[in-house]
JSON list of C-alpha atoms in Angstrom, two decimals:
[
{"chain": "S", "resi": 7, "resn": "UNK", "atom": "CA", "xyz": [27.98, 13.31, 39.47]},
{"chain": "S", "resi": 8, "resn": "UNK", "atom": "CA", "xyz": [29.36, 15.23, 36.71]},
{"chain": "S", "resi": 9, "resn": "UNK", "atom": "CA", "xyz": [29.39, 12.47, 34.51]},
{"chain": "S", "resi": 10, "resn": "UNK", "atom": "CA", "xyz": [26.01, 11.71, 35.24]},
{"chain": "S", "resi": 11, "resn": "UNK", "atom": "CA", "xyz": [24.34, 14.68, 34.81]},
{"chain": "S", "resi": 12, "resn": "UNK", "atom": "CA", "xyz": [26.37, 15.03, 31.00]},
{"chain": "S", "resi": 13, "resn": "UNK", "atom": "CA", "xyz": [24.92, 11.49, 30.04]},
{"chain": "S", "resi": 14, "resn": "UNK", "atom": "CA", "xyz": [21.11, 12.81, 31.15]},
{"chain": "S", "resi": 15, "resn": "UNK", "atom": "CA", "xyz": [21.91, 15.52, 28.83]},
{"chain": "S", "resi": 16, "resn": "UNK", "atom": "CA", "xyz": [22.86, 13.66, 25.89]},
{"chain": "S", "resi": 17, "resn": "UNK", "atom": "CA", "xyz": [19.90, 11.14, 27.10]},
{"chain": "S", "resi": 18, "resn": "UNK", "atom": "CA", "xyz": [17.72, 14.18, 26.43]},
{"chain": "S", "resi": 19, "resn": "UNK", "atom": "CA", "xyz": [19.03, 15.62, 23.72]},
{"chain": "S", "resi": 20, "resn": "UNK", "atom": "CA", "xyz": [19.00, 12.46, 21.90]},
{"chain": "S", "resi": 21, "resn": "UNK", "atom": "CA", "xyz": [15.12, 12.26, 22.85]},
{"chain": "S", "resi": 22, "resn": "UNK", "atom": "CA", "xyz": [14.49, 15.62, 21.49]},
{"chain": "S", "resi": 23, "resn": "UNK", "atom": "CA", "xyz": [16.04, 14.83, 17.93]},
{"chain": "S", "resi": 24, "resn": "UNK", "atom": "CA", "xyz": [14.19, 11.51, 17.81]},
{"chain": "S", "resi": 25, "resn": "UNK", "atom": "CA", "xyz": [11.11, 12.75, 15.56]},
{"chain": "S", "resi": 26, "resn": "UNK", "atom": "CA", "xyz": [8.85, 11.41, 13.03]},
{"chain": "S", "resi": 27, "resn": "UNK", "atom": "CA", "xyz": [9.99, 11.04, 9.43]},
{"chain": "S", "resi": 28, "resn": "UNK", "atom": "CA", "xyz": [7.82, 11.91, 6.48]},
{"chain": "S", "resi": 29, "resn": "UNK", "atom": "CA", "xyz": [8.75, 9.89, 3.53]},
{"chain": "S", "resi": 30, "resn": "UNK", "atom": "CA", "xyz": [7.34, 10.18, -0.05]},
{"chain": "S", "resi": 31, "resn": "UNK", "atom": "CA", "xyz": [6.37, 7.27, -2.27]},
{"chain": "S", "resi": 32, "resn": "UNK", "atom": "CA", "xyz": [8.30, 6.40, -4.98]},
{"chain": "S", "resi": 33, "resn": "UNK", "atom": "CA", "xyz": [5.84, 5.81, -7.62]},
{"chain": "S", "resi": 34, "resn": "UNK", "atom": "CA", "xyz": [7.95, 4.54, -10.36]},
{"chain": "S", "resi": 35, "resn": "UNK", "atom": "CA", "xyz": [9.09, 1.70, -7.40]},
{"chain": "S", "resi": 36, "resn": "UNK", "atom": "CA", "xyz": [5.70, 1.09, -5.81]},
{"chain": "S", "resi": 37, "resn": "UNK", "atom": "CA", "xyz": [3.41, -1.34, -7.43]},
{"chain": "S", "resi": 38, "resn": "UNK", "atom": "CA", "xyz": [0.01, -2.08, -5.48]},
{"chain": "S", "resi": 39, "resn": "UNK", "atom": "CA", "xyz": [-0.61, -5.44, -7.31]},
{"chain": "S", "resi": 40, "resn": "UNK", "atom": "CA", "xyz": [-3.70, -8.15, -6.69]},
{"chain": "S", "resi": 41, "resn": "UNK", "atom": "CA", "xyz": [-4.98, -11.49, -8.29]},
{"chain": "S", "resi": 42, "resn": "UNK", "atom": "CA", "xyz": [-8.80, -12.35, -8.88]},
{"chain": "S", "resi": 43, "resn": "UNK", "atom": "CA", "xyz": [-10.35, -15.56, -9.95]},
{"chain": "S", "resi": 44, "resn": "UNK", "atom": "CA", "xyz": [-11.59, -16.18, -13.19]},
{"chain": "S", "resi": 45, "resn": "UNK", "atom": "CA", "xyz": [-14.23, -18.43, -12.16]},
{"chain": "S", "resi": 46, "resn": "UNK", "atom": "CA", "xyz": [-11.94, -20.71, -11.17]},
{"chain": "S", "resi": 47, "resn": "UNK", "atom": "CA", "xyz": [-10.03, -21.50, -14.30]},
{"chain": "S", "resi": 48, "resn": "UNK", "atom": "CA", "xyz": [-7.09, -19.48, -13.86]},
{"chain": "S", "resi": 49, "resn": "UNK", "atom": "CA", "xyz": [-5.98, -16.29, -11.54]},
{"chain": "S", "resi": 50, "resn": "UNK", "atom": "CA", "xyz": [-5.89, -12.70, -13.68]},
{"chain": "S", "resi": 51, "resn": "UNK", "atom": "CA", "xyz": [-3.46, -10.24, -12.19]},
{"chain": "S", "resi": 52, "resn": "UNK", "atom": "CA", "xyz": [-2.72, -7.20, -12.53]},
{"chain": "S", "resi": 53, "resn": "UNK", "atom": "CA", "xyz": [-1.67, -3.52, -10.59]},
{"chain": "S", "resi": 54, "resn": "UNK", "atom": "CA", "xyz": [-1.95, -0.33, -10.63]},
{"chain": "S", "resi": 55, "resn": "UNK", "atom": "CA", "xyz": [0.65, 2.15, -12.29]},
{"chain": "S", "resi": 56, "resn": "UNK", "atom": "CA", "xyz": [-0.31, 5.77, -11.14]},
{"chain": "S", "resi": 57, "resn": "UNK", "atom": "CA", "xyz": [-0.04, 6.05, -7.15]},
{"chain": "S", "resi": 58, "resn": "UNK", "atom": "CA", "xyz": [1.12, 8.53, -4.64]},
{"chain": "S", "resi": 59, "resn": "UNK", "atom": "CA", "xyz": [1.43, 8.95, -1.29]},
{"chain": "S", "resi": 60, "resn": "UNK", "atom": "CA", "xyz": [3.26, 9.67, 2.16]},
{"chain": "S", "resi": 61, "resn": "UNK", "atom": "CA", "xyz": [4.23, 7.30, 4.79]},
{"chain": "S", "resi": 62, "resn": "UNK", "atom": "CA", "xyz": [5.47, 8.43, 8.32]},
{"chain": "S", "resi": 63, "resn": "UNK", "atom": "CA", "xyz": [8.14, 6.60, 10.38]},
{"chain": "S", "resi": 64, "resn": "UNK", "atom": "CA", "xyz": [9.24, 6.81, 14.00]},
{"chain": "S", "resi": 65, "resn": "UNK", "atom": "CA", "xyz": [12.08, 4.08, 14.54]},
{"chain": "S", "resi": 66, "resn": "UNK", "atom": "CA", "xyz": [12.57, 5.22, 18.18]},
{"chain": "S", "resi": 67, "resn": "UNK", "atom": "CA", "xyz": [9.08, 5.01, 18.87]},
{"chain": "S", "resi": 68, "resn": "UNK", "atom": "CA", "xyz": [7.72, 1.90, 17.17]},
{"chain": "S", "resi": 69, "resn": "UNK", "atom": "CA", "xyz": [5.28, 4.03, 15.53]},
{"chain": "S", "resi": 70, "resn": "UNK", "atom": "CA", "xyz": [4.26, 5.43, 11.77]},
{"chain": "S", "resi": 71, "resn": "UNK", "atom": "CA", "xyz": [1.59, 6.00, 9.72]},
{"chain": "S", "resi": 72, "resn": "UNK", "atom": "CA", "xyz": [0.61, 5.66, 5.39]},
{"chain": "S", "resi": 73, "resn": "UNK", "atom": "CA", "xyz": [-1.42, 7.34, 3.50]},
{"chain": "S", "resi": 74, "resn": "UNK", "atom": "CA", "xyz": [-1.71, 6.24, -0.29]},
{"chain": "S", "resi": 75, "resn": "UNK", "atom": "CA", "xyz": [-3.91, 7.16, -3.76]},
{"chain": "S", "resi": 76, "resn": "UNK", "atom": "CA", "xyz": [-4.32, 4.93, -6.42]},
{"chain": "S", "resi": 77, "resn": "UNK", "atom": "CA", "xyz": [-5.13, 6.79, -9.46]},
{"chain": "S", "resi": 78, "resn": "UNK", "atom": "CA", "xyz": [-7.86, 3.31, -10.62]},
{"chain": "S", "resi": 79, "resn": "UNK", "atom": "CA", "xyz": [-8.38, 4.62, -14.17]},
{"chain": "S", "resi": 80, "resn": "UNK", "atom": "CA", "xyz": [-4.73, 3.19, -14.64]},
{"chain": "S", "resi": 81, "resn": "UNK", "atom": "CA", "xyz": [-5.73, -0.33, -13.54]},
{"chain": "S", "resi": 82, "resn": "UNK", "atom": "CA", "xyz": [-3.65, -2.46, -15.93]},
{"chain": "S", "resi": 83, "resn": "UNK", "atom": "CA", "xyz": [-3.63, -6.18, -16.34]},
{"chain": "S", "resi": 84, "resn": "UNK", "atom": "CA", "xyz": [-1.77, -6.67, -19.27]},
{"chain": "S", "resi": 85, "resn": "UNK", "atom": "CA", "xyz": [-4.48, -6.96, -21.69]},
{"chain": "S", "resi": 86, "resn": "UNK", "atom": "CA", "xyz": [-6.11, -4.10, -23.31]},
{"chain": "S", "resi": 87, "resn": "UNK", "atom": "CA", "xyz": [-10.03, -5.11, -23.61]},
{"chain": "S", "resi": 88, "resn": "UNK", "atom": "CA", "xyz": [-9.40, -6.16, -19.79]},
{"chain": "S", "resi": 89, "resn": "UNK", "atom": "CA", "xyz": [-8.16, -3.32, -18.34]},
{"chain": "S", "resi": 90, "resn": "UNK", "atom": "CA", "xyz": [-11.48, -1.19, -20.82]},
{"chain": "S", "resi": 91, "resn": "UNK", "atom": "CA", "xyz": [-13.58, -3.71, -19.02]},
{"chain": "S", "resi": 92, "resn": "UNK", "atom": "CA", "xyz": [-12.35, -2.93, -15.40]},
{"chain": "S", "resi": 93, "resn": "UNK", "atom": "CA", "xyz": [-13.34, 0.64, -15.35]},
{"chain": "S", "resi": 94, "resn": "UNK", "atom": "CA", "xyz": [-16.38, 0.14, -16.22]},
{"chain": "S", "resi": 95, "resn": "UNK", "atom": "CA", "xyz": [-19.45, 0.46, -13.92]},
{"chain": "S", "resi": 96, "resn": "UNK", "atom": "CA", "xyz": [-19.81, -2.94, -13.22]},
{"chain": "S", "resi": 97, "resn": "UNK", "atom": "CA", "xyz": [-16.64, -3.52, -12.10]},
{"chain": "S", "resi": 98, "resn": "UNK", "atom": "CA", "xyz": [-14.56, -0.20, -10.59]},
{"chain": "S", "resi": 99, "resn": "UNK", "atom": "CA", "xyz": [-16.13, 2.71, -12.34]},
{"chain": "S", "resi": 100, "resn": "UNK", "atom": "CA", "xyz": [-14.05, 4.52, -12.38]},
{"chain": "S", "resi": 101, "resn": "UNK", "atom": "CA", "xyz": [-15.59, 7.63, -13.85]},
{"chain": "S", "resi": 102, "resn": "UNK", "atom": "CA", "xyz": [-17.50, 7.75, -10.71]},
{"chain": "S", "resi": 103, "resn": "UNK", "atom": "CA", "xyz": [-14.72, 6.65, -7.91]},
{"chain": "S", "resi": 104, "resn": "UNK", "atom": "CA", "xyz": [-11.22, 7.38, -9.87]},
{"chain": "S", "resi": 105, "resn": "UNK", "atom": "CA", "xyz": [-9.38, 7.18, -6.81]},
{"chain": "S", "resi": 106, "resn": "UNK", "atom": "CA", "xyz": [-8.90, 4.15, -4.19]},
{"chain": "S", "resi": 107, "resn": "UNK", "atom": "CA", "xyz": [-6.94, 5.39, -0.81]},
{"chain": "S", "resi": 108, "resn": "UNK", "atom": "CA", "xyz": [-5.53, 3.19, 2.19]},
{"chain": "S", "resi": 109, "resn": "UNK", "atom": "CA", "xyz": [-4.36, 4.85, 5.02]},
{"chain": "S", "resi": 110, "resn": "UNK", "atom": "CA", "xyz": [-3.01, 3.07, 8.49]},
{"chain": "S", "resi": 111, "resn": "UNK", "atom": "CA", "xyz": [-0.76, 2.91, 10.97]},
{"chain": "S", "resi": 112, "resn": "UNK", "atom": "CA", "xyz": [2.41, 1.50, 11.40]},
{"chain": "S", "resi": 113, "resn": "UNK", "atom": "CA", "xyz": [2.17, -1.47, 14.13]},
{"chain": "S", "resi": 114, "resn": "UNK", "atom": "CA", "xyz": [3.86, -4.60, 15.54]},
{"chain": "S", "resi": 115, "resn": "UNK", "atom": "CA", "xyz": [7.62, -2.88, 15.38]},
{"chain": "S", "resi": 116, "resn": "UNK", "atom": "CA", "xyz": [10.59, -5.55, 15.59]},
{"chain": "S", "resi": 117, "resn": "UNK", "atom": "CA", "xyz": [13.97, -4.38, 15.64]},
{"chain": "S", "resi": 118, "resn": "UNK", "atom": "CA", "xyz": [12.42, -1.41, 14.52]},
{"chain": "S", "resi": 119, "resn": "UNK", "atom": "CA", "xyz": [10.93, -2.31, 11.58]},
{"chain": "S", "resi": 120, "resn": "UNK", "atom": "CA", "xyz": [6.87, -2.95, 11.77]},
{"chain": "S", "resi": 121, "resn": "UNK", "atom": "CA", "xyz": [5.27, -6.48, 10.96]},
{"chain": "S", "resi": 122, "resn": "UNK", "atom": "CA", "xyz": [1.70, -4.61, 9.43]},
{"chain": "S", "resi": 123, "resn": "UNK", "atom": "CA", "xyz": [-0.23, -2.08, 8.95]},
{"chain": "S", "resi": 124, "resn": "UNK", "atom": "CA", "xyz": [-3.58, -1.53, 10.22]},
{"chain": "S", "resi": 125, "resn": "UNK", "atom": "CA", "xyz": [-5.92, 0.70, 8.13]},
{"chain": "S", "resi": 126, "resn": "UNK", "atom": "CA", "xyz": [-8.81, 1.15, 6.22]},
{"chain": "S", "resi": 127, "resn": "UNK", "atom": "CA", "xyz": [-9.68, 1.09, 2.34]},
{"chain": "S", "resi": 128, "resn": "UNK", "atom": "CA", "xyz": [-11.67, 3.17, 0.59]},
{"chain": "S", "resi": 129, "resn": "UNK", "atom": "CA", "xyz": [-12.12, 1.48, -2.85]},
{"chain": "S", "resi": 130, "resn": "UNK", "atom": "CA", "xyz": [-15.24, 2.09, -4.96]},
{"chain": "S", "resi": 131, "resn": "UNK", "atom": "CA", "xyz": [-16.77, 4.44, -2.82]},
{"chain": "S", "resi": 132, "resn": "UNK", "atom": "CA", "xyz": [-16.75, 1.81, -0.04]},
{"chain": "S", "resi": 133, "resn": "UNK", "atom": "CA", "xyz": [-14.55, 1.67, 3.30]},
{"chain": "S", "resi": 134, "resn": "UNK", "atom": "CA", "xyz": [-13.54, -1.07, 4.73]},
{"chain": "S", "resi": 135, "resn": "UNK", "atom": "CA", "xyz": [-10.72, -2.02, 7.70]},
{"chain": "S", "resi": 136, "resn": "UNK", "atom": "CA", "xyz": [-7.86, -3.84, 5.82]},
{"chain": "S", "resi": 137, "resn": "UNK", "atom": "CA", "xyz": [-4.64, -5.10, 7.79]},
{"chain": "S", "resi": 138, "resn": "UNK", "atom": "CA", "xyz": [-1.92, -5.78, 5.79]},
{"chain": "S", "resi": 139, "resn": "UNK", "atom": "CA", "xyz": [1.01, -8.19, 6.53]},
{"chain": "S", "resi": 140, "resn": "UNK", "atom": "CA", "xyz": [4.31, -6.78, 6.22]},
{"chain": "S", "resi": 141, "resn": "UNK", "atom": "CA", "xyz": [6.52, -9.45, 4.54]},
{"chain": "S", "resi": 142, "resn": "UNK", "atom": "CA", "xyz": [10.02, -7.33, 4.35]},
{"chain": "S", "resi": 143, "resn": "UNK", "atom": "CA", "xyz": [11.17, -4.29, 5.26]},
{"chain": "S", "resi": 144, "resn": "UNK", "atom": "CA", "xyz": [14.44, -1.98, 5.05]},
{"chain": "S", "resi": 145, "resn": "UNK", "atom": "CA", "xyz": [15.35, 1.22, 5.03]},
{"chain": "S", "resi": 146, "resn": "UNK", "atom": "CA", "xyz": [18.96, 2.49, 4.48]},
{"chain": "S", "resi": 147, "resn": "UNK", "atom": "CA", "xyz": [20.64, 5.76, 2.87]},
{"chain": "S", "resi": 148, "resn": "UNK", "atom": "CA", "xyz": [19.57, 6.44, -0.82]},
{"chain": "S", "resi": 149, "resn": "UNK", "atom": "CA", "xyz": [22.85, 5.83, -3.23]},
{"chain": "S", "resi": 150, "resn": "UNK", "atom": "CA", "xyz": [21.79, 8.76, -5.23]},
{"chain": "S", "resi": 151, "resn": "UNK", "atom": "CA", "xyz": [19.68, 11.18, -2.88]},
{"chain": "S", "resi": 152, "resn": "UNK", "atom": "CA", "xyz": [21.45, 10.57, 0.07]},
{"chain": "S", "resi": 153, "resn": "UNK", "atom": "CA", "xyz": [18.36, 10.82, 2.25]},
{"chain": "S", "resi": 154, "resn": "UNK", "atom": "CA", "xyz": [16.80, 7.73, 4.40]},
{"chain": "S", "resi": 155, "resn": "UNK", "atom": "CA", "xyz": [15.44, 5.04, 2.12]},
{"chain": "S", "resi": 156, "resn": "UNK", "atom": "CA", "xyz": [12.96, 2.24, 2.98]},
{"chain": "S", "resi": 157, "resn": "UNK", "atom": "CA", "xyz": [11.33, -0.19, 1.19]},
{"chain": "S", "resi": 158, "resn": "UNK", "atom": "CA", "xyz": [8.19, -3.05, 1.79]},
{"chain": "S", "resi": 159, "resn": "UNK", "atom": "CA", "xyz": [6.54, -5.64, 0.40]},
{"chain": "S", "resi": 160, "resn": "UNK", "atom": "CA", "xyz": [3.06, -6.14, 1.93]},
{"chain": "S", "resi": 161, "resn": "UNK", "atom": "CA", "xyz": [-0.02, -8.54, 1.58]},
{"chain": "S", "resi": 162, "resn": "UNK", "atom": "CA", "xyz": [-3.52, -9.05, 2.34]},
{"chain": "S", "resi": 163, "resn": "UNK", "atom": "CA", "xyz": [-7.12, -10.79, 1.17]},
{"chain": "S", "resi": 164, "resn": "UNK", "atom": "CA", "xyz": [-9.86, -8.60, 0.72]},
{"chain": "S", "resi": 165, "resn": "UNK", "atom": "CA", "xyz": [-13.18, -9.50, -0.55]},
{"chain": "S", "resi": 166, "resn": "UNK", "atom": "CA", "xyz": [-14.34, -7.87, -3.48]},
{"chain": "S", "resi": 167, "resn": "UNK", "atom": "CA", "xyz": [-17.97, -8.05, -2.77]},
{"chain": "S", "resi": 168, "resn": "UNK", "atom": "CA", "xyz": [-17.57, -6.04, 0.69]},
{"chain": "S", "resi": 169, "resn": "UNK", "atom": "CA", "xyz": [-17.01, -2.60, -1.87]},
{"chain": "S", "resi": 170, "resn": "UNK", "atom": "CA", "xyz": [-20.02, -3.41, -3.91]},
{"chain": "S", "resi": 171, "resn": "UNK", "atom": "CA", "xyz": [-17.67, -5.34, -6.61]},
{"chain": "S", "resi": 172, "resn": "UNK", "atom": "CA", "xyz": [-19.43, -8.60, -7.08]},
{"chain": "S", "resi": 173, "resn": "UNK", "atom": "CA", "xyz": [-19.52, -8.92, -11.18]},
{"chain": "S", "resi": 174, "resn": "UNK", "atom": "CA", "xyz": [-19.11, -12.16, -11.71]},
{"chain": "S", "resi": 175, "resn": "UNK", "atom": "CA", "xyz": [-20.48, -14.04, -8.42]},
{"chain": "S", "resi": 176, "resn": "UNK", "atom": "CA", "xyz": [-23.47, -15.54, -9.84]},
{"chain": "S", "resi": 177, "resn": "UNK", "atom": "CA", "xyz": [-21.58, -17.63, -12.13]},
{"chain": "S", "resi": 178, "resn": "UNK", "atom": "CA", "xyz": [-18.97, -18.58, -10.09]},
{"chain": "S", "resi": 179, "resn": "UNK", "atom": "CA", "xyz": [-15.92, -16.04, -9.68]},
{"chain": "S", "resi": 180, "resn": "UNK", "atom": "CA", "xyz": [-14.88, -15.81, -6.37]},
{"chain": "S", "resi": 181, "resn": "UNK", "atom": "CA", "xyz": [-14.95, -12.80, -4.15]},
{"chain": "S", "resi": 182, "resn": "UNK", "atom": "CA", "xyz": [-11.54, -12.96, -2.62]},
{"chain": "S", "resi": 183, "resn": "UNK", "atom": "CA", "xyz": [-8.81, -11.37, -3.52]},
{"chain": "S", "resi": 184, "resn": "UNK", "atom": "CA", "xyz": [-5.20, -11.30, -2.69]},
{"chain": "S", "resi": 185, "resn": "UNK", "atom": "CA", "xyz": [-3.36, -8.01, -2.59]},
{"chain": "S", "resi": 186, "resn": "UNK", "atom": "CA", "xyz": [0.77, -7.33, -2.88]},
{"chain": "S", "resi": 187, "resn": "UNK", "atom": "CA", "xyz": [2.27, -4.27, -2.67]},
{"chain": "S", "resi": 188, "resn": "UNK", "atom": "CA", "xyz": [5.66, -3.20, -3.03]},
{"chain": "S", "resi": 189, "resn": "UNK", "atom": "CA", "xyz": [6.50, 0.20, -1.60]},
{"chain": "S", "resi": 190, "resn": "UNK", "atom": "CA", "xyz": [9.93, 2.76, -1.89]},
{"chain": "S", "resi": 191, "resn": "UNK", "atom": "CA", "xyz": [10.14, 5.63, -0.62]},
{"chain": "S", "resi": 192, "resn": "UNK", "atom": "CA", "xyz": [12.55, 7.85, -0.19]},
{"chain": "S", "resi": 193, "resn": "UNK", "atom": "CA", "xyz": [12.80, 10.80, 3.17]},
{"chain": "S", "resi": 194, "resn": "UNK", "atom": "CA", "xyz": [11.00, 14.13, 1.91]},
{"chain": "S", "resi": 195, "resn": "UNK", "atom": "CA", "xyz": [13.74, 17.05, 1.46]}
]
């Protein structure tokens, strides 16, 4: 009896210490990267450098959440006169929306990691539910910080035309486009 009612004890003190994890995003390791038709020629790709953002994790309970910024004035694909033409209104504007923002939850846990993200995202003023696939995911201790350290890649299709981006559809670029995103983060202090 006395052994059982020490292992309900260390049942429920293990429950109380099982809590949700903030992590911050990495942004020198996290690259929110698509791909775009050029009228069907050839794919252009490119990301976006400046993000930030928080993502929350609950191993024991199959549960989490992200919330991330994209800074879209630093839309980059490689080619000056590209990434000029990108923020312009036609395409982005990003004088009028600078920032893009997904936020979800963590879903579909396996062996404690989750399989995607369900969310919504706001790009170009425009909201729009977006589930992303995750492909991989890991966490383990930080070499240098010594804090909790995961890591994702994740991917989804979006149509560009559902945000009021259609440049280009009349003479022939396709609306869909095909996002990647690699994500670090690293446990808040």
């Amino acid at each position: 009896m006395k052994a059982l009612s020490l292992l309900a004890a260390l049942g429920a003190a293990t429950a109380t210490h099982a809590a949700p994890v903030t992590y911050t995003v990495d942004p020198t390791h996290t690259y929110p990267s698509f791909e775009a038709d050029h009228m069907g020629m050839s794919m252009w790709r490119g990301k976006i450098n400046k993000n930030a953002g928080t993502i929350t994790l609950d191993k024991a309970a199959g549960s989490g959440s992200v919330d991330i910024t994209m800074d879209m004035a630093s839309i980059d694909f490689g080619l000056d006169i590209m990434n000029s033409k990108a923020r312009e209104p036609d395409l982005f504007d990003t004088a009028k929306y600078p920032q893009a923002r997904y936020t979800g939850r963590l879903e579909g846990f396996r062996n404690g990691a989750p399989s995607r993200v369900v969310g919504e995202l706001t790009l170009h003023g425009v909201t729009r539910p977006v589930t992303l696939t995750i492909n991989t995911f890991k966490c383990m201790p930080h070499p240098m910080f010594k804090r909790d350290w995961c890591g994702a890649d994740a991917s989804a299709t979006i149509n560009r035309a559902d945000f009021g981006i259609d440049a280009g559809k009349d003479w022939g670029f396709k609306m869909d486009v095909g996002l990647r995103i690699s994500v670090e983060a690293v446990q808040a202090e």
